[in-house]
Coordinates of C-alpha atoms in Angstrom, one line a residue:
Chain A
M1 CA 118.9 88.5 111.1
K2 CA 116.0 89.4 108.9
L3 CA 116.1 90.3 105.2
N4 CA 113.3 92.4 103.6
I5 CA 113.4 92.4 99.8
L6 CA 112.1 95.7 98.5
G7 CA 113.0 95.1 94.9
C8 CA 114.9 92.3 93.1
Y9 CA 114.4 92.7 89.4
A10 CA 117.1 93.7 86.9
A11 CA 117.3 96.9 84.8
T12 CA 114.1 98.9 84.7
P13 CA 111.3 99.4 87.2
R14 CA 107.9 98.1 85.9
S15 CA 104.3 98.5 87.0
F16 CA 104.6 95.7 89.6
T17 CA 108.3 95.0 90.0
N18 CA 111.1 97.1 91.5
P19 CA 114.8 97.4 90.9
T20 CA 117.2 96.3 93.6
S21 CA 116.9 97.3 97.2
Q22 CA 116.8 95.4 100.4
V23 CA 116.8 96.0 104.1
L24 CA 118.9 93.8 106.4
E25 CA 118.1 93.8 110.1
I26 CA 120.8 92.6 112.4
K27 CA 120.2 92.8 116.2
N28 CA 117.7 95.6 115.8
E29 CA 119.8 97.7 113.5
L30 CA 118.7 98.3 109.9
F31 CA 121.0 98.4 106.9
L32 CA 119.8 99.5 103.5
I33 CA 121.5 97.7 100.6
D34 CA 121.2 99.3 97.2
C35 CA 118.6 101.8 96.4
G36 CA 117.0 101.6 92.9
E37 CA 114.3 104.1 91.8
G38 CA 111.2 103.9 94.0
T39 CA 113.0 102.5 97.0
Q40 CA 111.5 105.2 99.3
V41 CA 108.0 104.1 98.3
Q42 CA 108.9 100.4 98.8
L43 CA 110.1 101.3 102.3
R44 CA 106.7 102.9 103.0
R45 CA 104.8 99.9 101.6
N46 CA 106.8 97.6 103.7
K47 CA 106.3 99.7 106.8
I48 CA 110.0 100.3 107.5
K49 CA 110.5 103.4 109.6
F50 CA 112.8 105.8 107.7
S51 CA 114.5 107.0 110.9
R52 CA 115.8 103.5 111.6
I53 CA 118.0 103.6 108.5
K54 CA 121.4 105.0 109.3
H55 CA 123.6 103.2 106.8
V56 CA 123.2 102.7 103.1
F57 CA 125.4 100.4 101.1
I58 CA 125.5 100.9 97.3
S59 CA 127.1 98.1 95.3
H60 CA 127.6 100.1 92.1
L61 CA 126.5 103.1 90.1
H62 CA 124.2 101.5 87.6
G63 CA 120.8 103.1 87.9
D64 CA 118.8 100.1 89.0
H65 CA 121.0 100.0 92.1
C66 CA 121.2 103.7 93.0
Y67 CA 118.7 106.1 91.3
G68 CA 116.5 106.1 94.3
L69 CA 119.2 107.4 96.7
V70 CA 118.9 111.1 96.0
G71 CA 115.1 111.0 96.5
L72 CA 115.5 109.1 99.8
I73 CA 118.1 111.6 101.0
S74 CA 115.8 114.5 100.0
T75 CA 112.7 112.9 101.7
F76 CA 114.7 112.4 104.9
R77 CA 115.3 116.2 104.8
L78 CA 111.7 117.1 104.2
L79 CA 110.8 114.9 107.2
N80 CA 113.1 117.0 109.3
R81 CA 115.5 114.1 110.1
E82 CA 118.1 114.8 112.6
T83 CA 119.9 111.4 112.7
E84 CA 123.0 111.1 110.7
L85 CA 123.1 109.0 107.5
H86 CA 126.2 107.2 106.2
V87 CA 126.4 106.2 102.6
Y88 CA 129.0 103.6 101.4
G89 CA 129.5 103.3 97.7
P90 CA 131.8 103.7 94.7
K91 CA 133.9 106.8 94.2
G92 CA 131.6 109.3 92.4
I93 CA 128.5 108.7 94.5
K94 CA 129.2 111.8 96.6
E95 CA 129.4 114.0 93.4
I96 CA 126.2 112.5 92.0
I97 CA 124.2 113.3 95.2
T98 CA 125.8 116.7 96.1
I99 CA 125.4 118.2 92.6
Q100 CA 121.7 117.5 92.8
L101 CA 121.3 118.8 96.4
K102 CA 123.3 121.9 95.4
L103 CA 121.4 122.7 92.2
S104 CA 118.1 122.3 94.0
N105 CA 119.4 124.4 96.9
S106 CA 118.3 121.6 99.2
W107 CA 121.2 120.7 101.5
T108 CA 120.3 118.2 104.2
N109 CA 119.6 119.5 107.7
Y110 CA 121.0 116.3 109.1
P111 CA 124.6 115.1 108.9
L112 CA 125.3 113.2 105.7
Y113 CA 128.5 111.3 105.4
F114 CA 129.9 109.6 102.3
H115 CA 132.3 106.7 102.5
E116 CA 133.7 106.3 99.0
L117 CA 135.1 103.0 97.9
S118 CA 137.7 102.3 95.3
S119 CA 139.8 99.4 96.5
K120 CA 139.8 96.2 94.5
E121 CA 140.5 94.1 97.6
P122 CA 138.1 93.2 100.4
Q123 CA 137.9 96.1 102.9
L124 CA 136.4 96.4 106.4
I125 CA 134.1 99.4 105.9
F126 CA 131.9 99.3 109.0
E127 CA 132.2 97.9 112.5
N128 CA 130.4 98.3 115.8
E129 CA 130.0 96.0 118.8
K130 CA 127.3 93.9 117.1
L131 CA 128.7 93.3 113.6
S132 CA 131.1 94.2 110.9
V133 CA 130.7 94.8 107.2
E134 CA 133.3 94.1 104.5
T135 CA 133.3 94.6 100.8
I136 CA 133.3 91.7 98.4
P137 CA 135.0 92.7 95.2
L138 CA 132.7 91.6 92.3
I139 CA 133.2 91.3 88.5
H140 CA 130.9 93.6 86.6
R141 CA 130.9 96.1 83.8
I142 CA 131.8 98.9 86.2
Y143 CA 133.4 99.0 89.7
T144 CA 131.2 96.9 92.0
N145 CA 131.3 95.6 95.5
G146 CA 129.2 93.0 97.3
F147 CA 128.9 93.3 101.1
L148 CA 129.5 90.7 103.8
F149 CA 127.7 91.3 107.0
K150 CA 129.1 89.3 109.9
E151 CA 127.6 89.3 113.4
K152 CA 130.0 89.3 116.3
P153 CA 129.5 86.7 119.0
G154 CA 126.9 87.9 121.6
D155 CA 127.1 87.3 125.3
R156 CA 127.3 83.8 126.8
K157 CA 123.9 82.6 128.1
L158 CA 123.5 82.6 131.8
L159 CA 122.2 79.3 133.3
I160 CA 120.2 81.0 136.0
N161 CA 119.6 77.8 138.1
K162 CA 123.3 77.0 138.1
A163 CA 124.2 80.5 139.1
V164 CA 121.8 80.3 142.1
E165 CA 123.1 76.8 142.9
Y166 CA 126.7 78.2 143.0
N167 CA 125.5 81.0 145.2
I168 CA 126.7 83.8 142.9
D169 CA 125.6 87.4 143.6
V170 CA 123.3 89.0 141.0
S171 CA 125.8 91.8 140.5
L172 CA 128.2 89.4 138.9
Y173 CA 125.8 88.1 136.2
K174 CA 127.0 90.6 133.7
S175 CA 130.6 89.4 134.1
L176 CA 129.4 85.9 133.7
K177 CA 127.7 86.8 130.4
K178 CA 131.0 88.3 129.3
G179 CA 132.7 85.0 129.9
K180 CA 134.5 85.9 133.1
D181 CA 135.1 83.6 136.1
V182 CA 133.7 84.9 139.3
T183 CA 133.8 84.3 143.1
S184 CA 130.7 83.0 144.8
E185 CA 129.3 84.5 148.0
S186 CA 131.0 81.7 150.0
G187 CA 134.4 82.7 148.5
E188 CA 134.9 79.9 146.0
L189 CA 136.2 80.6 142.4
V190 CA 133.5 79.5 139.9
R191 CA 134.6 78.7 136.4
N192 CA 132.5 80.5 133.8
H193 CA 131.6 77.4 131.8
L194 CA 129.9 75.8 134.9
V195 CA 127.2 78.5 135.0
T196 CA 126.9 79.7 131.3
A197 CA 126.3 78.2 127.9
P198 CA 128.0 79.3 124.7
P199 CA 126.4 82.3 122.9
E200 CA 124.1 81.8 119.9
P201 CA 126.2 80.9 116.8
T202 CA 126.9 84.1 114.8
K203 CA 125.3 84.5 111.4
S204 CA 126.5 86.1 108.3
Y205 CA 125.0 87.5 105.1
A206 CA 126.8 87.8 101.8
Y207 CA 125.2 90.1 99.2
C208 CA 126.6 89.6 95.7
S209 CA 124.9 91.7 93.0
D210 CA 125.8 92.4 90.2
T211 CA 128.5 90.0 89.2
A212 CA 129.8 87.6 86.7
F213 CA 130.6 84.1 87.8
N214 CA 133.4 84.8 90.3
Q215 CA 135.1 82.0 92.2
K216 CA 137.5 84.5 93.7
M217 CA 134.9 85.4 96.3
I218 CA 134.6 81.9 97.6
P219 CA 137.1 81.9 100.4
Q220 CA 135.7 85.2 101.7
I221 CA 132.0 84.0 101.8
S222 CA 132.8 80.5 102.8
G223 CA 130.3 79.1 105.3
A224 CA 128.0 82.1 105.2
T225 CA 124.6 81.7 106.7
V226 CA 122.9 83.2 103.6
L227 CA 124.3 84.1 100.2
Y228 CA 122.2 86.5 98.1
H229 CA 123.6 86.0 94.6
E230 CA 122.3 87.5 91.4
S231 CA 120.9 85.3 88.7
T232 CA 120.1 87.7 85.9
F233 CA 119.8 84.8 83.4
L234 CA 119.0 81.1 83.1
E235 CA 121.4 78.9 81.2
D236 CA 119.3 79.3 78.1
K237 CA 120.8 82.8 77.9
A238 CA 124.3 81.9 79.2
E239 CA 125.7 83.6 76.1
L240 CA 124.4 86.9 77.4
A241 CA 125.7 86.5 80.9
F242 CA 129.3 86.6 80.0
P243 CA 129.5 89.8 77.9
T244 CA 127.1 91.7 80.3
K245 CA 129.0 90.4 83.3
H246 CA 126.0 88.8 85.0
S247 CA 125.4 85.2 86.2
T248 CA 123.0 82.4 85.5
A249 CA 121.1 80.6 88.2
K250 CA 123.3 77.6 87.7
E251 CA 126.4 79.7 88.2
A252 CA 125.0 81.2 91.4
A253 CA 124.3 77.7 92.7
Q254 CA 127.8 76.7 91.8
I255 CA 129.2 79.5 93.9
A256 CA 126.9 78.6 96.8
K257 CA 128.0 75.0 96.6
E258 CA 131.7 75.7 96.5
A259 CA 131.4 78.2 99.3
G260 CA 129.4 75.8 101.5
V261 CA 126.9 78.4 102.5
Q262 CA 123.8 77.3 104.4
K263 CA 121.2 78.9 102.1
L264 CA 121.2 80.6 98.7
I265 CA 118.7 83.4 97.7
L266 CA 118.5 84.2 94.1
G267 CA 117.5 87.6 92.7
H268 CA 118.1 90.3 90.0
Y269 CA 116.1 88.4 87.4
S270 CA 116.0 89.7 83.9
T271 CA 112.5 91.0 83.2
R272 CA 112.5 88.8 80.0
Y273 CA 111.5 85.9 82.2
S274 CA 107.8 85.7 83.3
N275 CA 108.2 82.6 85.5
I276 CA 110.8 83.1 88.1
N277 CA 110.3 79.5 89.4
L278 CA 112.6 78.4 86.6
F279 CA 115.5 80.1 88.4
R280 CA 114.9 77.9 91.5
E281 CA 114.6 74.8 89.4
E282 CA 117.8 75.4 87.6
A283 CA 119.8 76.2 90.8
A284 CA 118.3 73.4 92.9
G285 CA 119.9 70.8 90.6
I286 CA 123.3 71.9 92.0
F287 CA 122.4 73.5 95.3
P288 CA 119.1 72.3 96.9
E289 CA 118.9 74.9 99.7
V290 CA 117.8 77.7 97.3
E291 CA 115.0 80.2 97.7
L292 CA 113.8 83.0 95.4
A293 CA 113.8 86.6 96.4
D294 CA 110.7 88.6 95.4
D295 CA 109.5 92.1 96.1
G296 CA 108.1 92.4 99.6
K297 CA 109.3 89.0 100.7
V298 CA 110.9 88.7 104.1
F299 CA 113.5 86.0 105.0
V300 CA 114.3 85.3 108.7
F301 CA 117.7 83.6 109.1
E302 CA 117.4 80.9 111.7
Chain B
M1 CA 94.5 118.4 73.4
K2 CA 94.6 115.9 76.1
L3 CA 96.3 116.0 79.5
N4 CA 97.2 112.8 81.3
I5 CA 98.2 113.5 85.0
L6 CA 100.9 111.0 86.0
G7 CA 101.5 112.6 89.4
C8 CA 100.3 115.8 91.1
Y9 CA 101.3 115.7 94.8
A10 CA 103.9 117.9 96.4
A11 CA 107.2 116.9 97.9
T12 CA 107.6 113.2 98.5
P13 CA 106.3 110.1 96.6
R14 CA 104.1 108.0 98.8
S15 CA 102.6 104.5 98.5
F16 CA 99.7 105.7 96.5
T17 CA 100.5 109.2 95.3
N18 CA 103.2 110.4 92.9
P19 CA 105.2 113.6 92.5
T20 CA 104.7 115.9 89.6
S21 CA 104.6 114.6 86.0
Q22 CA 102.1 114.9 83.2
V23 CA 101.8 114.1 79.5
L24 CA 100.2 116.7 77.2
E25 CA 99.0 115.4 73.9
I26 CA 98.6 118.0 71.1
K27 CA 97.6 116.9 67.6
N28 CA 99.1 113.4 68.2
E29 CA 102.4 114.6 69.6
L30 CA 103.3 113.9 73.3
F31 CA 105.1 116.3 75.6
L32 CA 106.2 115.2 79.0
I33 CA 106.1 118.0 81.6
D34 CA 108.1 117.4 84.8
C35 CA 109.4 114.0 85.8
G36 CA 109.3 113.2 89.5
E37 CA 110.7 109.9 90.8
G38 CA 108.6 107.0 89.5
T39 CA 107.5 108.7 86.4
Q40 CA 108.6 105.8 84.1
V41 CA 106.4 103.5 86.1
Q42 CA 103.5 105.9 85.9
L43 CA 104.0 106.1 82.1
R44 CA 103.7 102.3 82.0
R45 CA 100.6 102.2 84.2
N46 CA 98.9 104.8 82.1
K47 CA 99.9 102.8 78.9
I48 CA 101.8 105.7 77.3
K49 CA 104.3 104.4 74.7
F50 CA 107.8 105.5 75.7
S51 CA 108.8 106.0 72.0
R52 CA 106.2 108.7 71.5
I53 CA 107.9 111.0 74.0
K54 CA 110.4 113.2 72.2
H55 CA 110.3 116.3 74.4
V56 CA 110.6 116.7 78.1
F57 CA 110.1 120.0 79.9
I58 CA 111.4 120.4 83.4
S59 CA 110.1 123.3 85.4
H60 CA 112.8 123.4 88.1
L61 CA 115.4 121.2 89.8
H62 CA 113.5 120.3 93.0
G63 CA 113.5 116.6 93.3
D64 CA 109.7 116.1 93.1
H65 CA 109.9 117.6 89.6
C66 CA 113.0 115.9 88.1
Y67 CA 114.3 112.9 90.1
G68 CA 112.7 110.5 87.7
L69 CA 114.4 111.9 84.6
V70 CA 117.7 110.0 84.8
G71 CA 115.8 106.7 85.2
L72 CA 113.6 107.4 82.2
I73 CA 116.6 108.4 80.0
S74 CA 118.4 105.1 81.1
T75 CA 115.4 103.0 80.5
F76 CA 115.0 104.5 77.0
R77 CA 118.6 103.3 76.4
L78 CA 117.9 99.8 77.7
L79 CA 114.9 99.6 75.4
N80 CA 117.2 100.4 72.4
R81 CA 115.6 103.6 71.6
E82 CA 116.8 105.3 68.5
T83 CA 114.6 108.4 68.4
E84 CA 116.1 111.6 69.6
L85 CA 115.1 113.0 73.0
H86 CA 115.1 116.7 73.8
V87 CA 115.2 117.9 77.4
Y88 CA 114.3 121.5 78.2
G89 CA 115.1 122.7 81.8
P90 CA 117.1 125.0 84.0
K91 CA 120.8 125.3 83.6
G92 CA 122.4 122.5 85.5
I93 CA 120.1 119.7 84.3
K94 CA 122.7 118.6 81.7
E95 CA 125.3 118.2 84.4
I96 CA 123.0 116.3 86.7
I97 CA 122.2 113.8 84.0
T98 CA 125.5 113.4 82.3
I99 CA 127.5 112.9 85.6
Q100 CA 125.2 109.9 86.3
L101 CA 125.5 108.5 82.8
K102 CA 129.2 108.9 82.8
L103 CA 129.8 107.3 86.2
S104 CA 127.6 104.3 85.3
N105 CA 129.3 104.1 81.9
S106 CA 125.8 104.2 80.3
W107 CA 125.8 106.8 77.6
T108 CA 122.6 106.8 75.6
N109 CA 122.7 105.1 72.2
Y110 CA 120.1 107.6 70.9
P111 CA 120.7 111.3 70.4
L112 CA 120.0 113.2 73.7
Y113 CA 119.8 117.0 73.5
F114 CA 119.7 119.4 76.4
H115 CA 118.2 122.9 76.0
E116 CA 119.2 124.7 79.2
L117 CA 117.2 127.7 80.3
S118 CA 118.3 130.7 82.3
S119 CA 116.3 133.6 81.0
K120 CA 114.0 135.4 83.4
E121 CA 111.8 136.6 80.6
P122 CA 109.4 134.5 78.6
Q123 CA 111.2 132.6 75.8
L124 CA 110.1 130.7 72.8
I125 CA 111.8 127.3 73.3
F126 CA 110.0 125.0 70.9
E127 CA 108.1 125.4 67.7
N128 CA 106.9 123.2 64.8
E129 CA 104.1 123.5 62.3
K130 CA 101.5 122.4 64.9
L131 CA 102.4 124.3 68.0
S132 CA 104.8 126.5 70.0
V133 CA 106.0 126.3 73.6
E134 CA 107.2 129.3 75.6
T135 CA 108.5 129.6 79.1
I136 CA 106.4 131.3 81.8
P137 CA 108.8 132.8 84.4
L138 CA 107.6 131.7 87.9
I139 CA 108.4 132.8 91.4
H140 CA 109.8 130.0 93.5
R141 CA 112.7 129.3 95.8
I142 CA 114.9 128.3 92.9
Y143 CA 114.9 129.3 89.2
T144 CA 111.6 127.9 87.8
N145 CA 109.6 128.1 84.6
G146 CA 106.0 127.3 83.7
F147 CA 105.3 126.4 80.1
L148 CA 102.7 127.7 77.7
F149 CA 101.7 125.4 74.9
K150 CA 99.9 127.1 72.0
E151 CA 98.4 125.3 69.0
K152 CA 98.8 126.9 65.7
P153 CA 95.7 127.3 63.5
G154 CA 95.0 124.2 61.5
D155 CA 93.8 123.9 58.0
R156 CA 90.5 125.5 57.0
K157 CA 87.7 122.9 56.8
L158 CA 86.7 121.9 53.2
L159 CA 82.9 122.1 52.6
I160 CA 82.9 119.2 50.2
N161 CA 79.4 119.8 48.8
K162 CA 80.3 123.4 48.0
A163 CA 83.5 122.3 46.3
V164 CA 81.6 119.9 44.1
E165 CA 79.0 122.5 43.4
Y166 CA 81.7 125.0 42.3
N167 CA 83.2 122.3 40.1
I168 CA 86.6 122.3 41.7
D169 CA 89.1 119.6 40.8
V170 CA 90.1 117.3 43.7
S171 CA 93.8 118.1 43.2
L172 CA 93.0 121.7 44.4
Y173 CA 91.4 120.6 47.7
K174 CA 94.7 120.9 49.5
S175 CA 95.2 124.5 48.4
L176 CA 91.7 125.2 49.6
K177 CA 92.4 123.9 53.0
K178 CA 95.5 126.1 53.1
G179 CA 93.2 129.1 52.5
K180 CA 94.0 129.8 48.9
D181 CA 91.6 130.9 46.2
V182 CA 91.4 128.5 43.2
T183 CA 90.1 128.3 39.6
S184 CA 87.2 125.9 38.9
E185 CA 87.2 123.5 36.0
S186 CA 85.0 125.9 34.1
G187 CA 87.7 128.6 34.5
E188 CA 86.1 130.8 37.2
L189 CA 88.0 132.2 40.2
V190 CA 86.5 130.7 43.4
R191 CA 87.1 132.7 46.6
N192 CA 88.3 130.4 49.4
H193 CA 85.6 131.4 51.9
L194 CA 82.9 130.2 49.6
V195 CA 84.0 126.6 49.8
T196 CA 85.7 126.3 53.2
A197 CA 84.9 127.1 56.8
P198 CA 87.4 128.5 59.4
P199 CA 89.7 126.0 61.1
E200 CA 89.0 124.8 64.6
P201 CA 89.8 127.5 67.2
T202 CA 93.3 127.0 68.6
K203 CA 93.7 125.8 72.1
S204 CA 96.4 126.6 74.7
Y205 CA 97.6 125.1 77.9
A206 CA 99.5 127.0 80.6
Y207 CA 101.4 124.9 83.2
C208 CA 102.4 126.8 86.3
S209 CA 104.0 124.8 89.0
D210 CA 105.7 125.6 91.4
T211 CA 105.0 129.3 92.0
A212 CA 104.0 131.8 94.5
F213 CA 101.1 134.1 93.7
N214 CA 102.4 135.8 90.6
Q215 CA 100.2 138.3 88.7
K216 CA 103.0 139.1 86.4
M217 CA 102.2 136.0 84.4
I218 CA 98.6 137.1 83.7
P219 CA 99.1 139.0 80.3
Q220 CA 101.0 136.0 79.0
I221 CA 98.4 133.3 79.9
S222 CA 95.4 135.5 79.3
G223 CA 92.5 133.6 77.7
A224 CA 94.2 130.2 77.8
T225 CA 92.0 127.2 77.3
V226 CA 93.3 125.5 80.4
L227 CA 95.5 126.7 83.2
Y228 CA 97.2 124.2 85.5
H229 CA 98.2 126.1 88.6
E230 CA 99.7 124.7 91.7
S231 CA 97.8 124.9 95.0
T232 CA 100.1 123.4 97.5
F233 CA 98.1 124.9 100.4
L234 CA 94.6 126.0 101.4
E235 CA 94.1 129.4 102.9
D236 CA 94.3 127.8 106.4
K237 CA 98.1 127.5 105.7
A238 CA 98.5 130.8 103.8
E239 CA 101.3 131.7 106.2
L240 CA 103.3 128.8 104.8
A241 CA 102.6 129.6 101.1
F242 CA 104.6 132.9 101.2
P243 CA 107.9 131.8 102.6
T244 CA 107.9 128.5 100.7
K245 CA 106.9 130.4 97.5
H246 CA 103.9 128.3 96.8
S247 CA 100.2 129.2 96.3
T248 CA 96.9 128.5 97.9
A249 CA 93.9 127.3 96.0
K250 CA 92.3 130.7 96.4
E251 CA 95.4 132.4 94.9
A252 CA 95.4 130.0 92.0
A253 CA 91.7 130.8 91.4
Q254 CA 92.5 134.5 91.5
I255 CA 95.1 134.1 88.8
A256 CA 92.6 132.1 86.7
K257 CA 90.0 134.8 87.1
E258 CA 92.3 137.7 86.3
A259 CA 93.7 135.9 83.3
G260 CA 90.2 135.0 82.0
V261 CA 91.1 131.4 81.3
Q262 CA 88.4 128.9 80.3
K263 CA 89.3 126.3 82.9
L264 CA 91.5 125.9 85.9
I265 CA 93.1 122.6 87.0
L266 CA 94.5 122.5 90.5
G267 CA 97.4 120.3 91.6
H268 CA 100.6 120.0 93.7
Y269 CA 98.7 119.4 96.9
S270 CA 100.6 119.2 100.1
T271 CA 100.4 115.7 101.4
R272 CA 99.2 117.1 104.8
Y273 CA 95.7 117.3 103.3
S274 CA 93.8 114.1 103.2
N275 CA 90.7 115.5 101.4
I276 CA 91.7 117.3 98.1
N277 CA 88.0 118.3 97.5
L278 CA 88.7 121.2 99.9
F279 CA 91.0 122.7 97.2
R280 CA 88.1 122.8 94.7
E281 CA 85.7 124.2 97.2
E282 CA 88.1 127.0 98.1
A283 CA 88.9 127.9 94.5
A284 CA 85.3 127.6 93.2
G285 CA 84.2 130.6 95.3
I286 CA 86.4 132.8 93.1
F287 CA 86.6 130.8 89.9
P288 CA 83.8 128.3 89.3
E289 CA 85.4 126.5 86.3
V290 CA 87.8 124.6 88.4
E291 CA 88.8 120.9 88.4
L292 CA 91.1 118.8 90.5
A293 CA 94.1 117.0 89.0
D294 CA 94.7 113.5 90.4
D295 CA 97.1 110.7 89.5
G296 CA 95.9 108.8 86.5
K297 CA 93.2 111.3 85.6
V298 CA 92.8 112.4 82.0
F299 CA 91.4 115.7 80.9
V300 CA 90.3 116.3 77.3
F301 CA 90.2 120.0 76.3
E302 CA 87.1 120.6 74.2

């Protein structure tokens, strides 16, 4: 799992900072999460191939999380994309995009599917053989979801020396990786665990932006490998966090601690702060395994 | 008159080029013309004060000319703008913007007025004591207007030595500048032309992007100080210009020549060309007074 931060600053794009967007890579598949204005340029700058993006997840319809989507969709069209694109986001997102494509007479020449969300409960919204994605209902000024990406267990690891020792035909290795017992060439039943090791532990990524302090999400994200949690403010502006339904770095750390995640990544900093290191300092007092997102930064989840 | 090019490349924003947007300054008033994605960042980079922009003119609803508008409008709101904003553009632009503001529950806290255009004839769409703006109907794949900005004549220039010589009271200087005859302190009638000189010649700016070769505009833009005319292609791709309803550099030069403008500025280059100097070379064979737009470039019209 690899996370490429394209933008992680709140509210308005500036000369050298970008609104929210990130690319999550899981087992060679790319998932675009949020798409603020300028995301397509950030994808280019970070050398991410447009054609590899097949799924876009939009948390909510505030501009700093979605104003770049129509431009990205249009650029895909101009590049003669043929691959289908799936957009998951709040009810209304289809109307926003289609009215613009209609009025510019620029329908996509590739299949474009919208998956509109309106449930206030966690929902499984995507699943394939490698992973699943569920919504994490968040508390914000408008309808907002976070997203929980969970890997599925991979194949068991074949212990090749053991397999040779037990005299197992190569054609059965695939069955071994799938966890099945097999029969050796000499006719003996070989129990799977004797010739394989367990698969890599699965990883998970919880994306929670934008949200007020929300303990309701804790059971769902419990034990996640990485939690990205917004921290628009420091505690010095805690009085702004509540009415705007954002969080402070301390609150984000509190959620990480209570959920027992392995690592916390902070982002969605208000542009009023010139030194983002203060966010790490504030959070580390409560949850030491904290890192700071920044535009262009790449995190590899070990 | 001063023209600040924020972006002048066709189709998609790239790492180091921007879609169409420009700021025209006339007698201390700023007019934003087109607003591709990323325009608000280009405004910041070019140190143009957001609050000075009160009028935005959108030529057409293709994304590279308007996808930055909703972001700019939203940022104005976040910056607690109070000044009113007027948007002039094709019918539909109001719907595009308002659906997004509605779904994000982010109505502007400043007055936002839409002036939707649908006429296929030139129309006077803005006028104050300093200038007027009319549409220039263009030929493109969807409904598109260029814009003709025309200064109104300023005050006559007071010849201060002459005014003293004719013994005219200072309180009458304003009347002199307005072209009126006055009475001197000794009771004589003083003809205006004896103590003033004519005002500066007025300037005009014709913005024509996007458009196919369109001689119909020539009478309207005849004698303009500056013509900005799109040149998406060179003649080597003339076969693409016609079906996409764009122009070549040669065609832009032909329009400039026939209209007898003082200067031609080329822009809206297809990103397939890596050397934009070829556009100037192609146009200069027909119209020598040609310059190239480029992102961040400023033209002062003498």
